[in-house]
Short mmCIF file of C-alpha atoms in Angstrom, two decimals:
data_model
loop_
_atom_site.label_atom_id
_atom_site.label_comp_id
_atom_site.label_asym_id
_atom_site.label_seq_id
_atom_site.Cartn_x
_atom_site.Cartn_y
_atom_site.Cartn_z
CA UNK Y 1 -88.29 -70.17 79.18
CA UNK Y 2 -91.23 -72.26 77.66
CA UNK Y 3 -94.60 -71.71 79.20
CA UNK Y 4 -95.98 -74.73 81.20
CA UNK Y 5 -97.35 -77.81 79.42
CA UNK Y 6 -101.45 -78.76 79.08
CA UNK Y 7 -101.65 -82.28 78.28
CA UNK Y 8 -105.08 -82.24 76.49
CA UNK Y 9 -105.10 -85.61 76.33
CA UNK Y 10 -105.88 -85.57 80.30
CA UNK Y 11 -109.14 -87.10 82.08
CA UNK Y 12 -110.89 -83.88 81.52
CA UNK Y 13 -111.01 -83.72 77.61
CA UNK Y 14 -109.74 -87.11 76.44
CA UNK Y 15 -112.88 -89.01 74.26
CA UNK Y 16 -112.89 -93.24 75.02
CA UNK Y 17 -110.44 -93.43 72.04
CA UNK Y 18 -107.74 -91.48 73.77
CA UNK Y 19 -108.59 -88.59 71.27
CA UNK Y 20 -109.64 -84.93 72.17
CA UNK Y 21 -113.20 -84.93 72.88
CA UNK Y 22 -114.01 -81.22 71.86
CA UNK Y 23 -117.30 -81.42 74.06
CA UNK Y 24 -115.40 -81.68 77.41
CA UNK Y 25 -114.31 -78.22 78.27
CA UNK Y 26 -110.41 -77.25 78.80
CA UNK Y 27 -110.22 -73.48 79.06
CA UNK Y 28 -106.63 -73.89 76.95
CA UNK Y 29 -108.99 -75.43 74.11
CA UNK Y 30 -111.11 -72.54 74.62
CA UNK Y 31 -108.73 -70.18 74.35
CA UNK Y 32 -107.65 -71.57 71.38
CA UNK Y 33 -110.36 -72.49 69.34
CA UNK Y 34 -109.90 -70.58 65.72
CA UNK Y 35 -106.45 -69.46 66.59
CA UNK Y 36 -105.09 -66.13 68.71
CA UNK Y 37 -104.72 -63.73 66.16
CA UNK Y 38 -105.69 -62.13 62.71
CA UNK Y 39 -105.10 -59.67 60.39
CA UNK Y 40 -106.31 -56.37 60.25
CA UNK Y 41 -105.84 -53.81 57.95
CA UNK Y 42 -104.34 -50.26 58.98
CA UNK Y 43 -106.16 -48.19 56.53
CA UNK Y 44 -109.99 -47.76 55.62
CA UNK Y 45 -111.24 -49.13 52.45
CA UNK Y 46 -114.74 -47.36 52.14
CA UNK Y 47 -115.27 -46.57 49.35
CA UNK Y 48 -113.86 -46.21 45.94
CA UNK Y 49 -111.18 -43.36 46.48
CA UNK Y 50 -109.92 -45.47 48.70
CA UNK Y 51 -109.96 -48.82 47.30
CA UNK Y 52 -108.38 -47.00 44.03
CA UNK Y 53 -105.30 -45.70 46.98
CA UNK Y 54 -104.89 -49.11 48.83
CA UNK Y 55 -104.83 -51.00 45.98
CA UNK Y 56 -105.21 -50.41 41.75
CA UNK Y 57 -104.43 -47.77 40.80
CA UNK Y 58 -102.54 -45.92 43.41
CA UNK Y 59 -100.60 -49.24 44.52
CA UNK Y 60 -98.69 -49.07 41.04
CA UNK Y 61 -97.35 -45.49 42.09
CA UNK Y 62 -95.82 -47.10 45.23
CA UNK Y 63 -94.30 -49.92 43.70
CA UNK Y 64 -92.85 -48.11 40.67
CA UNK Y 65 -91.05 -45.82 43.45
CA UNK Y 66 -89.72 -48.76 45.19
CA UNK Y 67 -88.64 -50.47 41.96
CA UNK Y 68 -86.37 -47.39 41.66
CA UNK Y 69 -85.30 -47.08 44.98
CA UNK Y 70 -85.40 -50.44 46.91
CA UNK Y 71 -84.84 -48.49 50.31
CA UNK Y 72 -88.49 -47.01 50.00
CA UNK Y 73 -90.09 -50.27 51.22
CA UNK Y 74 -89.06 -49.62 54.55
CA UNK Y 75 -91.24 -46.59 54.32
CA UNK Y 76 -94.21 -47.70 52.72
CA UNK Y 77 -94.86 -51.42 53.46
CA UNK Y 78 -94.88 -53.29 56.63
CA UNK Y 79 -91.27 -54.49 56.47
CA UNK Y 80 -89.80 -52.35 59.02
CA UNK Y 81 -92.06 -53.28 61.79
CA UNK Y 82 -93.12 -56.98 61.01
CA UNK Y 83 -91.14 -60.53 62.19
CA UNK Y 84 -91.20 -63.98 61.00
CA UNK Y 85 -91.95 -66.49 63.33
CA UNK Y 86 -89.79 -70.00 61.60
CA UNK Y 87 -89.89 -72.80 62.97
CA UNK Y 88 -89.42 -76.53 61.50
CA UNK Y 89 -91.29 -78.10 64.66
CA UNK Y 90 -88.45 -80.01 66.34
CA UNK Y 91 -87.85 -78.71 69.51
CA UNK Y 92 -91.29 -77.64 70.75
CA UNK Y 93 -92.10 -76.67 74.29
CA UNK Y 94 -91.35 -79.84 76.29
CA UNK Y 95 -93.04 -81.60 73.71
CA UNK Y 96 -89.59 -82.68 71.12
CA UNK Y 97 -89.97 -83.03 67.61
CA UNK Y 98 -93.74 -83.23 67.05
CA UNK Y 99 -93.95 -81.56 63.59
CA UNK Y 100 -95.06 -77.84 61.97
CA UNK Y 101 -98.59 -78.47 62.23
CA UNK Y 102 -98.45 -78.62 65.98
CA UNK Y 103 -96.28 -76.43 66.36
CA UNK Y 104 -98.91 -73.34 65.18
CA UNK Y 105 -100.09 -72.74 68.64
CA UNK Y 106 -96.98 -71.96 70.12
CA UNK Y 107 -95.58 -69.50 66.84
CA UNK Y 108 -99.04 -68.22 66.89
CA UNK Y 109 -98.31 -67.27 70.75
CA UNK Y 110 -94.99 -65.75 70.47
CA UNK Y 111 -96.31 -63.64 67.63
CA UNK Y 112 -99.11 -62.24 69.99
CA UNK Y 113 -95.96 -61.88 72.22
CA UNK Y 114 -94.35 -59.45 69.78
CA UNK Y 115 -97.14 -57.49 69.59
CA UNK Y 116 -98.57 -57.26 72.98
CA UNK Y 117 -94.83 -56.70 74.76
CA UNK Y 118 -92.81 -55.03 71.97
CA UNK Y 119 -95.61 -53.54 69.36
CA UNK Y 120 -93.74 -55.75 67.23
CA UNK Y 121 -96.03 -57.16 64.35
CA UNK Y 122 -94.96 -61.45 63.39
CA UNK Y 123 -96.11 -63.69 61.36
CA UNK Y 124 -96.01 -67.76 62.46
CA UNK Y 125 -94.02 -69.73 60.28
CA UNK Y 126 -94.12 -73.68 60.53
CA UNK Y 127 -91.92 -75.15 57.50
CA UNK Y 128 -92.50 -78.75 56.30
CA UNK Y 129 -89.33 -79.58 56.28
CA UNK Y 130 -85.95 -80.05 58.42
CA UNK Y 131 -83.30 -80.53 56.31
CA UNK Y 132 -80.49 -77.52 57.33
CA UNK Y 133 -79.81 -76.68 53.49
CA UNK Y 134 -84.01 -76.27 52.70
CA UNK Y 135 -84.43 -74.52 55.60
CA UNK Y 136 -81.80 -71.75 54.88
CA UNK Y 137 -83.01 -71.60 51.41
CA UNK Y 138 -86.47 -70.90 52.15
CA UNK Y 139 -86.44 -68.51 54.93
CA UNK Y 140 -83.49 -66.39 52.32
CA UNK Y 141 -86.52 -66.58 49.74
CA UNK Y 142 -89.50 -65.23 52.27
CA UNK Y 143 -86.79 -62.35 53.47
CA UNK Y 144 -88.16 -59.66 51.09
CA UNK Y 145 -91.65 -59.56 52.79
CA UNK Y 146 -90.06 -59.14 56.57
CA UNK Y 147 -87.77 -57.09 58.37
CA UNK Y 148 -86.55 -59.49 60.92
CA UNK Y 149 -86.15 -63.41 61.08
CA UNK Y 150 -86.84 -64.94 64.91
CA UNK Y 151 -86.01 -68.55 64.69
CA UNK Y 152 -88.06 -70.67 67.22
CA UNK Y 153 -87.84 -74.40 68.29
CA UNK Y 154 -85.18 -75.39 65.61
CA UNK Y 155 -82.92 -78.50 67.67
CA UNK Y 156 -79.34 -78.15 68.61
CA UNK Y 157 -76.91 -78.54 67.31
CA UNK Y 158 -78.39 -77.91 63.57
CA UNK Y 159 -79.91 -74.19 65.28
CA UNK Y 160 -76.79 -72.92 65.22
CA UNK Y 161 -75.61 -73.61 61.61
CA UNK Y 162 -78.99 -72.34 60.83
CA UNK Y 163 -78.50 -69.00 62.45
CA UNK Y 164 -75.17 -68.53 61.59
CA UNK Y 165 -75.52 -69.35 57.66
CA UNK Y 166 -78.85 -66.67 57.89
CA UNK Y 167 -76.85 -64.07 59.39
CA UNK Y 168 -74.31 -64.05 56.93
CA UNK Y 169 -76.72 -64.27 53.81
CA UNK Y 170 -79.67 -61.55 54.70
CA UNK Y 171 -78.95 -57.98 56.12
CA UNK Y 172 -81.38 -58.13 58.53
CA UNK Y 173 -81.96 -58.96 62.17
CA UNK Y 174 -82.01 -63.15 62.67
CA UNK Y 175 -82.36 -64.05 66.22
CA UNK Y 176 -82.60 -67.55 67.48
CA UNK Y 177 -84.62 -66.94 71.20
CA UNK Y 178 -84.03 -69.95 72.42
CA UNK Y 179 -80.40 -69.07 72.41
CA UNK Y 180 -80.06 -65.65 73.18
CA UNK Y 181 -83.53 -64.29 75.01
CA UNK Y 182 -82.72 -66.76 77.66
CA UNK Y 183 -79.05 -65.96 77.99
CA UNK Y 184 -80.01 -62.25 78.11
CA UNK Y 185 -82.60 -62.55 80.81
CA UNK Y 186 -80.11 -64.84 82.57
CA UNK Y 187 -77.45 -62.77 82.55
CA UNK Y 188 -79.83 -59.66 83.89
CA UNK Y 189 -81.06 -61.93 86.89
CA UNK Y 190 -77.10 -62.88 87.39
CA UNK Y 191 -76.16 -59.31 87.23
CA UNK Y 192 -78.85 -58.45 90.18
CA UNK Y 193 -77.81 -61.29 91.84
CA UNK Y 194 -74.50 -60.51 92.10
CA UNK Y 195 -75.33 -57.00 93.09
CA UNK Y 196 -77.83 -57.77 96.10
CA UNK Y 197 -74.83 -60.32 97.62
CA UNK Y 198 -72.17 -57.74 97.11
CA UNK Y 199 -70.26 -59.75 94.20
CA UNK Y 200 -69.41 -59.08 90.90
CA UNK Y 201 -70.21 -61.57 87.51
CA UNK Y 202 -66.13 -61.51 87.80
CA UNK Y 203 -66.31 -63.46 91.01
CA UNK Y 204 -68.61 -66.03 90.18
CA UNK Y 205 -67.98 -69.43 88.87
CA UNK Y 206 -71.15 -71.09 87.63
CA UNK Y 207 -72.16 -74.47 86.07
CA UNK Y 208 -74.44 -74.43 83.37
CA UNK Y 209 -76.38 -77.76 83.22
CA UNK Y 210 -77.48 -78.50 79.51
CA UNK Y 211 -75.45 -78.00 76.36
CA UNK Y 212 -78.04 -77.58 74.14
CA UNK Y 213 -79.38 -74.10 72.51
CA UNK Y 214 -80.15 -71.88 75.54
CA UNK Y 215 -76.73 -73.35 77.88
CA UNK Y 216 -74.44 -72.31 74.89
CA UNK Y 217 -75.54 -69.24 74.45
CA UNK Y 218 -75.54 -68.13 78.15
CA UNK Y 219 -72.22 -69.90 78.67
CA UNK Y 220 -71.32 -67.38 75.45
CA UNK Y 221 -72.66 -64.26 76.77
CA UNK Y 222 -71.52 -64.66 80.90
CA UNK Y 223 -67.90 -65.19 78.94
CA UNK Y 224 -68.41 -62.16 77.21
CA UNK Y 225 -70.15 -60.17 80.45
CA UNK Y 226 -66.95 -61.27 82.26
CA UNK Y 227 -67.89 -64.26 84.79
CA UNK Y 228 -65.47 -65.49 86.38
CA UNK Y 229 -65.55 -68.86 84.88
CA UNK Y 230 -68.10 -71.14 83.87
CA UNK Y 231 -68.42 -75.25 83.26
CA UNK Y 232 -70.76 -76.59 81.09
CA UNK Y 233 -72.27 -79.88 81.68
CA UNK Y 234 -74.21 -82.10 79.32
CA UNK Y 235 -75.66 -86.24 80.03
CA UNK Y 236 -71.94 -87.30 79.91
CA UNK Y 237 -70.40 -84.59 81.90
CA UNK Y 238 -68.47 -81.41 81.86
CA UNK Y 239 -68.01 -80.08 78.34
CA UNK Y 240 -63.90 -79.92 78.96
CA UNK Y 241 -61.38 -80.67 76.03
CA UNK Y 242 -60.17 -84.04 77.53
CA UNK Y 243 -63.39 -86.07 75.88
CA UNK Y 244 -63.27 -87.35 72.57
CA UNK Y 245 -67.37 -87.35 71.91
CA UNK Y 246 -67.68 -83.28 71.72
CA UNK Y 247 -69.48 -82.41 68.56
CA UNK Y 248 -68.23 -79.68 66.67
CA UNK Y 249 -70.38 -77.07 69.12
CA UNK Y 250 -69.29 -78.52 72.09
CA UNK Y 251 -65.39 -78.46 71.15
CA UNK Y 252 -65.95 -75.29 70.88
CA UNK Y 253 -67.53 -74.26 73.47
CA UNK Y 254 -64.51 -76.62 75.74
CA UNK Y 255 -62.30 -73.85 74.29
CA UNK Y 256 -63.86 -70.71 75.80
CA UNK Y 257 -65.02 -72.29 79.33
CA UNK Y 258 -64.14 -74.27 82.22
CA UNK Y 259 -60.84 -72.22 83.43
CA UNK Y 260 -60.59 -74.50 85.81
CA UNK Y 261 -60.07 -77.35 84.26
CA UNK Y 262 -62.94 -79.49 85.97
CA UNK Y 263 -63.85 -82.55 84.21
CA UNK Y 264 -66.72 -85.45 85.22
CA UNK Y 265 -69.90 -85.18 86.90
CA UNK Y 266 -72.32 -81.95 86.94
CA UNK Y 267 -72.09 -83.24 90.88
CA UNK Y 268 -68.49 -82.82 91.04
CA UNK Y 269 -68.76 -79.53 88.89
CA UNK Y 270 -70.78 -78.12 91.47
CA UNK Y 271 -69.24 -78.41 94.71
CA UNK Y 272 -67.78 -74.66 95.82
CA UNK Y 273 -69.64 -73.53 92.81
CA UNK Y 274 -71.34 -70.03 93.16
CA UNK Y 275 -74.04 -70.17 90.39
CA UNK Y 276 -76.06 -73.08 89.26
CA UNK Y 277 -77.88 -72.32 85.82
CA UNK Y 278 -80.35 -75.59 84.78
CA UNK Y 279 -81.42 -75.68 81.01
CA UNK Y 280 -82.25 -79.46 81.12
CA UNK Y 281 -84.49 -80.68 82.98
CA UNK Y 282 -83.36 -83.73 85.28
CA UNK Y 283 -82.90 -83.69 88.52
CA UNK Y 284 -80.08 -82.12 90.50
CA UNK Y 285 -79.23 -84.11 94.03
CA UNK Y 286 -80.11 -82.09 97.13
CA UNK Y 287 -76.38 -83.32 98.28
CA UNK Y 288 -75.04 -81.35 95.03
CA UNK Y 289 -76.75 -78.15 95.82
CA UNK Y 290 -76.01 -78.49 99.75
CA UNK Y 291 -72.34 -78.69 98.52
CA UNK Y 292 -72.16 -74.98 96.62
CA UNK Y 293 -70.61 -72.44 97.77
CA UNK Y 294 -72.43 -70.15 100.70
CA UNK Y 295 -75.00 -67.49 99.37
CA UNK Y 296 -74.93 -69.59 95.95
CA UNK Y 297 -77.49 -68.33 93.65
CA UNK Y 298 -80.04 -71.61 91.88
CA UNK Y 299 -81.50 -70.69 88.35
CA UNK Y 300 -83.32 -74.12 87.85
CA UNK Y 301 -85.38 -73.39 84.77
CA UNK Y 302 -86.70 -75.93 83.32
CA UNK Y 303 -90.37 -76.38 82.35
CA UNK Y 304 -92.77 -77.58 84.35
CA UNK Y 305 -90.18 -79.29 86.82
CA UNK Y 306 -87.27 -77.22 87.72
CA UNK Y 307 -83.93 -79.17 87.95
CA UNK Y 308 -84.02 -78.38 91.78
CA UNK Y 309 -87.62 -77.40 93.78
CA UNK Y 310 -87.21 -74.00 95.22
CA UNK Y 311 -88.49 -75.34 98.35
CA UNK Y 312 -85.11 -77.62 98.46
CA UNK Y 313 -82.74 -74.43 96.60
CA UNK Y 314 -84.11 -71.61 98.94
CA UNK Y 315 -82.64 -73.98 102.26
CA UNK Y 316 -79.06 -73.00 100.76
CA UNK Y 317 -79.31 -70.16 97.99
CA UNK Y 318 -79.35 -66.90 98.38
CA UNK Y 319 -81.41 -66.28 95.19
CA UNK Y 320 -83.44 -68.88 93.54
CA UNK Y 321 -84.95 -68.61 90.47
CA UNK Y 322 -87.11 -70.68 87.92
CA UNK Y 323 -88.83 -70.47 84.38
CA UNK Y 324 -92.75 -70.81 86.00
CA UNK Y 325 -94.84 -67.78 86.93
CA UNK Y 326 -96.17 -69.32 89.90
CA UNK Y 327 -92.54 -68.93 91.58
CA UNK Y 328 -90.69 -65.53 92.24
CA UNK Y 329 -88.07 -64.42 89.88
CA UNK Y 330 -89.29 -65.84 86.63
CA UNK Y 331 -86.24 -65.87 83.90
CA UNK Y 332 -88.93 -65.43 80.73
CA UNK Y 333 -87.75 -64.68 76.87
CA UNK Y 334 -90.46 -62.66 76.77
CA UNK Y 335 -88.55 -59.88 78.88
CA UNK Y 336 -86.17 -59.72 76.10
CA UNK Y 337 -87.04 -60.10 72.86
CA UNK Y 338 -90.32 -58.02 71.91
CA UNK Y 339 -87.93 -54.79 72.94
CA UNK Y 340 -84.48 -56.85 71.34
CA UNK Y 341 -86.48 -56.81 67.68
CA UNK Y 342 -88.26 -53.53 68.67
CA UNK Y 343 -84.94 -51.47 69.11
CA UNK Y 344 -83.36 -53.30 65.94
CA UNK Y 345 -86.31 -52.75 64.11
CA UNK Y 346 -86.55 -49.21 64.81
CA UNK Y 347 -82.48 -48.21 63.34
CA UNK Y 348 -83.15 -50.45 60.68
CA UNK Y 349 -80.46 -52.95 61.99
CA UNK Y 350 -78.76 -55.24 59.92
CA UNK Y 351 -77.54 -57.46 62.66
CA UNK Y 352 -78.46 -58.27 66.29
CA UNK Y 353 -74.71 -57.97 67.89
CA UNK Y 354 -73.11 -59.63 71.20
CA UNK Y 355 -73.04 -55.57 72.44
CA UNK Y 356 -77.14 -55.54 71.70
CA UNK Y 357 -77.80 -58.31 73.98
CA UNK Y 358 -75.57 -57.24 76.55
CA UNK Y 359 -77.40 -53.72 76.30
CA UNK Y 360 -80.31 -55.81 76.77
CA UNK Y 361 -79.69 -57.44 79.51
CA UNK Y 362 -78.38 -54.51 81.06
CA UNK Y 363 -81.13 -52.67 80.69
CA UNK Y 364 -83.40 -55.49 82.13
CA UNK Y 365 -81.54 -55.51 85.17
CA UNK Y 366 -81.63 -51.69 85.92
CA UNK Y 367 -85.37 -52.14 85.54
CA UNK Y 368 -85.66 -53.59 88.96
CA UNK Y 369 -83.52 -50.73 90.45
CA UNK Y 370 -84.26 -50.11 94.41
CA UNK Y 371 -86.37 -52.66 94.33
CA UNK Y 372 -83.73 -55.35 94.33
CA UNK Y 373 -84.46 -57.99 96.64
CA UNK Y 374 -83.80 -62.15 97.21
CA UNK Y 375 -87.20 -62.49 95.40
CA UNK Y 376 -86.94 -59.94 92.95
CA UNK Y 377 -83.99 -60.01 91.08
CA UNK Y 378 -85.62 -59.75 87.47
CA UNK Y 379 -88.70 -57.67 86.69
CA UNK Y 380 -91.81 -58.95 85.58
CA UNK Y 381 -93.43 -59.53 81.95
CA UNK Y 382 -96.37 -57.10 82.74
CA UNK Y 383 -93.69 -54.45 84.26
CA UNK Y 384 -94.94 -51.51 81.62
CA UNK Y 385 -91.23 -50.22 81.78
CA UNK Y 386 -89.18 -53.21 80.86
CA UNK Y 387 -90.07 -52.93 76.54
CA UNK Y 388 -89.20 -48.90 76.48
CA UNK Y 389 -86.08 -50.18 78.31
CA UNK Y 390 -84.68 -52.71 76.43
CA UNK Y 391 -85.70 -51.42 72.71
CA UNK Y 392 -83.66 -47.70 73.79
CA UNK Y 393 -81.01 -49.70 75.25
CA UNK Y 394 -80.74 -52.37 71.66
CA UNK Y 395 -81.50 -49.05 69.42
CA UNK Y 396 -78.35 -46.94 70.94
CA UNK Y 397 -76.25 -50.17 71.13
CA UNK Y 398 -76.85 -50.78 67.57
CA UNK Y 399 -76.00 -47.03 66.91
CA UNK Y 400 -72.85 -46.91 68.88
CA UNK Y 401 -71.60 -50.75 66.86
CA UNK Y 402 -72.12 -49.62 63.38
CA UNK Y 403 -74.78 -51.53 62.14
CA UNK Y 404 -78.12 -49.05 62.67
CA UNK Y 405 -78.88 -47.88 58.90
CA UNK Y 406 -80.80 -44.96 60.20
#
């Protein structure tokens, strides 16, 4: 989930005009000052040998070969192991719709995510513009020079028409994390979950709260890992096929959840309920959580104020977890998807499948091994083992489903 929110317009840094007064010191300012990363060449140039190698004349050899065989650039350019960042600046953080240009600290982050996690090289991305069809178009056209697409804080519902119309028109890896990292990191906590208590995903009913991005996609992939049902619950409700306001994505999604038919309140949704997964914020009633089922499991994830305190979800859970760092059991996208683009990166994937995410996830999950306890259910970022894991797990996946091109 998003990392928690500085306001630098606090007492600390603010100038007398409500500004940023760069003389007051914020270590996040600090930090930040001439951006987190760079580039940096991976060969010397020295001399002239080997300024006539990198570039004119011996750069002419390299491109005539891959003129003749287009497959070559995998080879010898940086396609195969480099990532754009895209964003359009909508859905930012906690932050909303507050354009590309502020959006550069957070691509520039998850790019020094890729590398430091997944040895995955990315490039940030912030388009000036939002319309679906110019969007589409312009990340086709920048294709060439990358060998996956990770599409970052792009609003619901046009995100999903977005990834969709990508994946049909490039042959490589698009991946919208704030879909599917969070629904595979979800579903690896779940798994462990369900494991410590005895249960399987099969026995569990959960309520998602939030139909937006990240509580489609994990409603999509707990269907798919077998859960035993699952409600989804937006402002107005349950997501069920009896309302008449469902957008396109949410009829949908009323076709493939909620078994049980449950229509009204999250509140109602939740009593006897065995998982509650928040992707909302808001605030969830005490009474509501008090009324799950016994040895319930609380993933309350949103950033910085999780939909129920873990103070108030540990007096009747069995397992709670959150999306902060200062909590146990931590449900970050940064578990997932340095190894998800480093496994379909190395095969030379076309595609990121369903059966990739689920290898994922599964491979999260086995990460924590004997370990598993209440408080650790899902391994940490800074666990060495958890990239290795997940980019074997994605590579053989994408192997076994046909789409690894070596």
């Amino acid at each position: 989930m998003a990392a928690e929110i500085v306001n630098p317009r606090s007492d600390s840094n603010a100038d007398q005009d409500g500004g940023v007064d760069p003389d007051s010191f914020d270590p996040a300012f600090a930090l930040h000052r001439g951006g987190k990363m760079a580039v940096q060449a991976t060969v010397p140039v020295r001399n002239k040998d080997d300024l006539s190698l990198a570039y004119t004349p011996g750069v002419a050899r390299v491109c005539t070969a891959i003129a003749e065989q287009p497959e070559l650039v995998h080879d010898y350019t940086w396609k195969s192991s480099v990532v754009a960042v895209v964003t359009d600046g909508t859905a930012v953080l906690g932050l909303g719709d507050i354009g590309p240009e502020a959006s550069l600290p957070v691509m520039e982050g998850k790019a020094i995510l890729f590398k430091q996690f997944g040895g995955v090289d990315a490039v940030p991305i912030a388009l000036a513009c939002t319309d679906v069809d110019e969007i589409i178009e312009t990340v086709v056209r920048m294709a060439p020079s990358f060998g996956g697409v990770n599409l970052e804080d792009i609003s619901a519902p046009r995100c999903f028409e977005i990834e969709r119309r990508l994946q049909e028109r490039l042959d490589i890896p698009v991946f919208h994390d704030d879909q599917h990292g969070t629904a595979v990191v979800t579903l690896a906590a779940l798994r462990n979950a369900a494991k410590l208590t005895g249960r399987t995903l099969g026995e569990l009913r959960a309520v998602i709260s939030g139909a937006g991005a990240a509580g489609v996609a994990i409603a999509k992939m707990l269907v798919e890992a077998g859960i035993g049902d699952v409600a989804v619950a937006d402002r107005k409700g349950v997501v069920s096929s009896d309302r008449a306001d469902l957008t396109p994505v949410k009829r949908d999604l009323a076709g493939f959840t909620n078994k049980a038919g449950i229509s009204g309140s999250l509140e109602k949704a939740l009593a006897g309920a065995d998982v509650f997964i928040g992707v909302s914020g808001g605030t969830v009633p005490e009474a509501a959580v008090a009324s799950m089922a016994k040895g319930a499991f609380v993933f309350a994830m949103a950033n910085p104020n999780p939909e129920v305190h873990p103070d108030v979800a540990g007096k009747y859970a069995s397992v709670v977890a959150t999306g902060r760092s200062d909590f146990p059991n931590q449900i970050n996208n940064v578990l997932a998807f340095p190894g998800i683009f480093a496994g379909a990166l190395q095969v030379r994937a076309s595609r990121i499948t369903e059966g990739m995410k689920i290898a994922a996830a599964e491979a999260l999950a086995a990460v924590v091994g004997d370990g598993l306890a209440p408080d650790y259910v899902i391994p940490s970022p800074f666990d060495e083992r958890v990239a290795p894991a997940v980019t074997a797990a994605v590579a053989a996946a994408a192997r076994a489903e046909g789409v690894a091109r070596r």
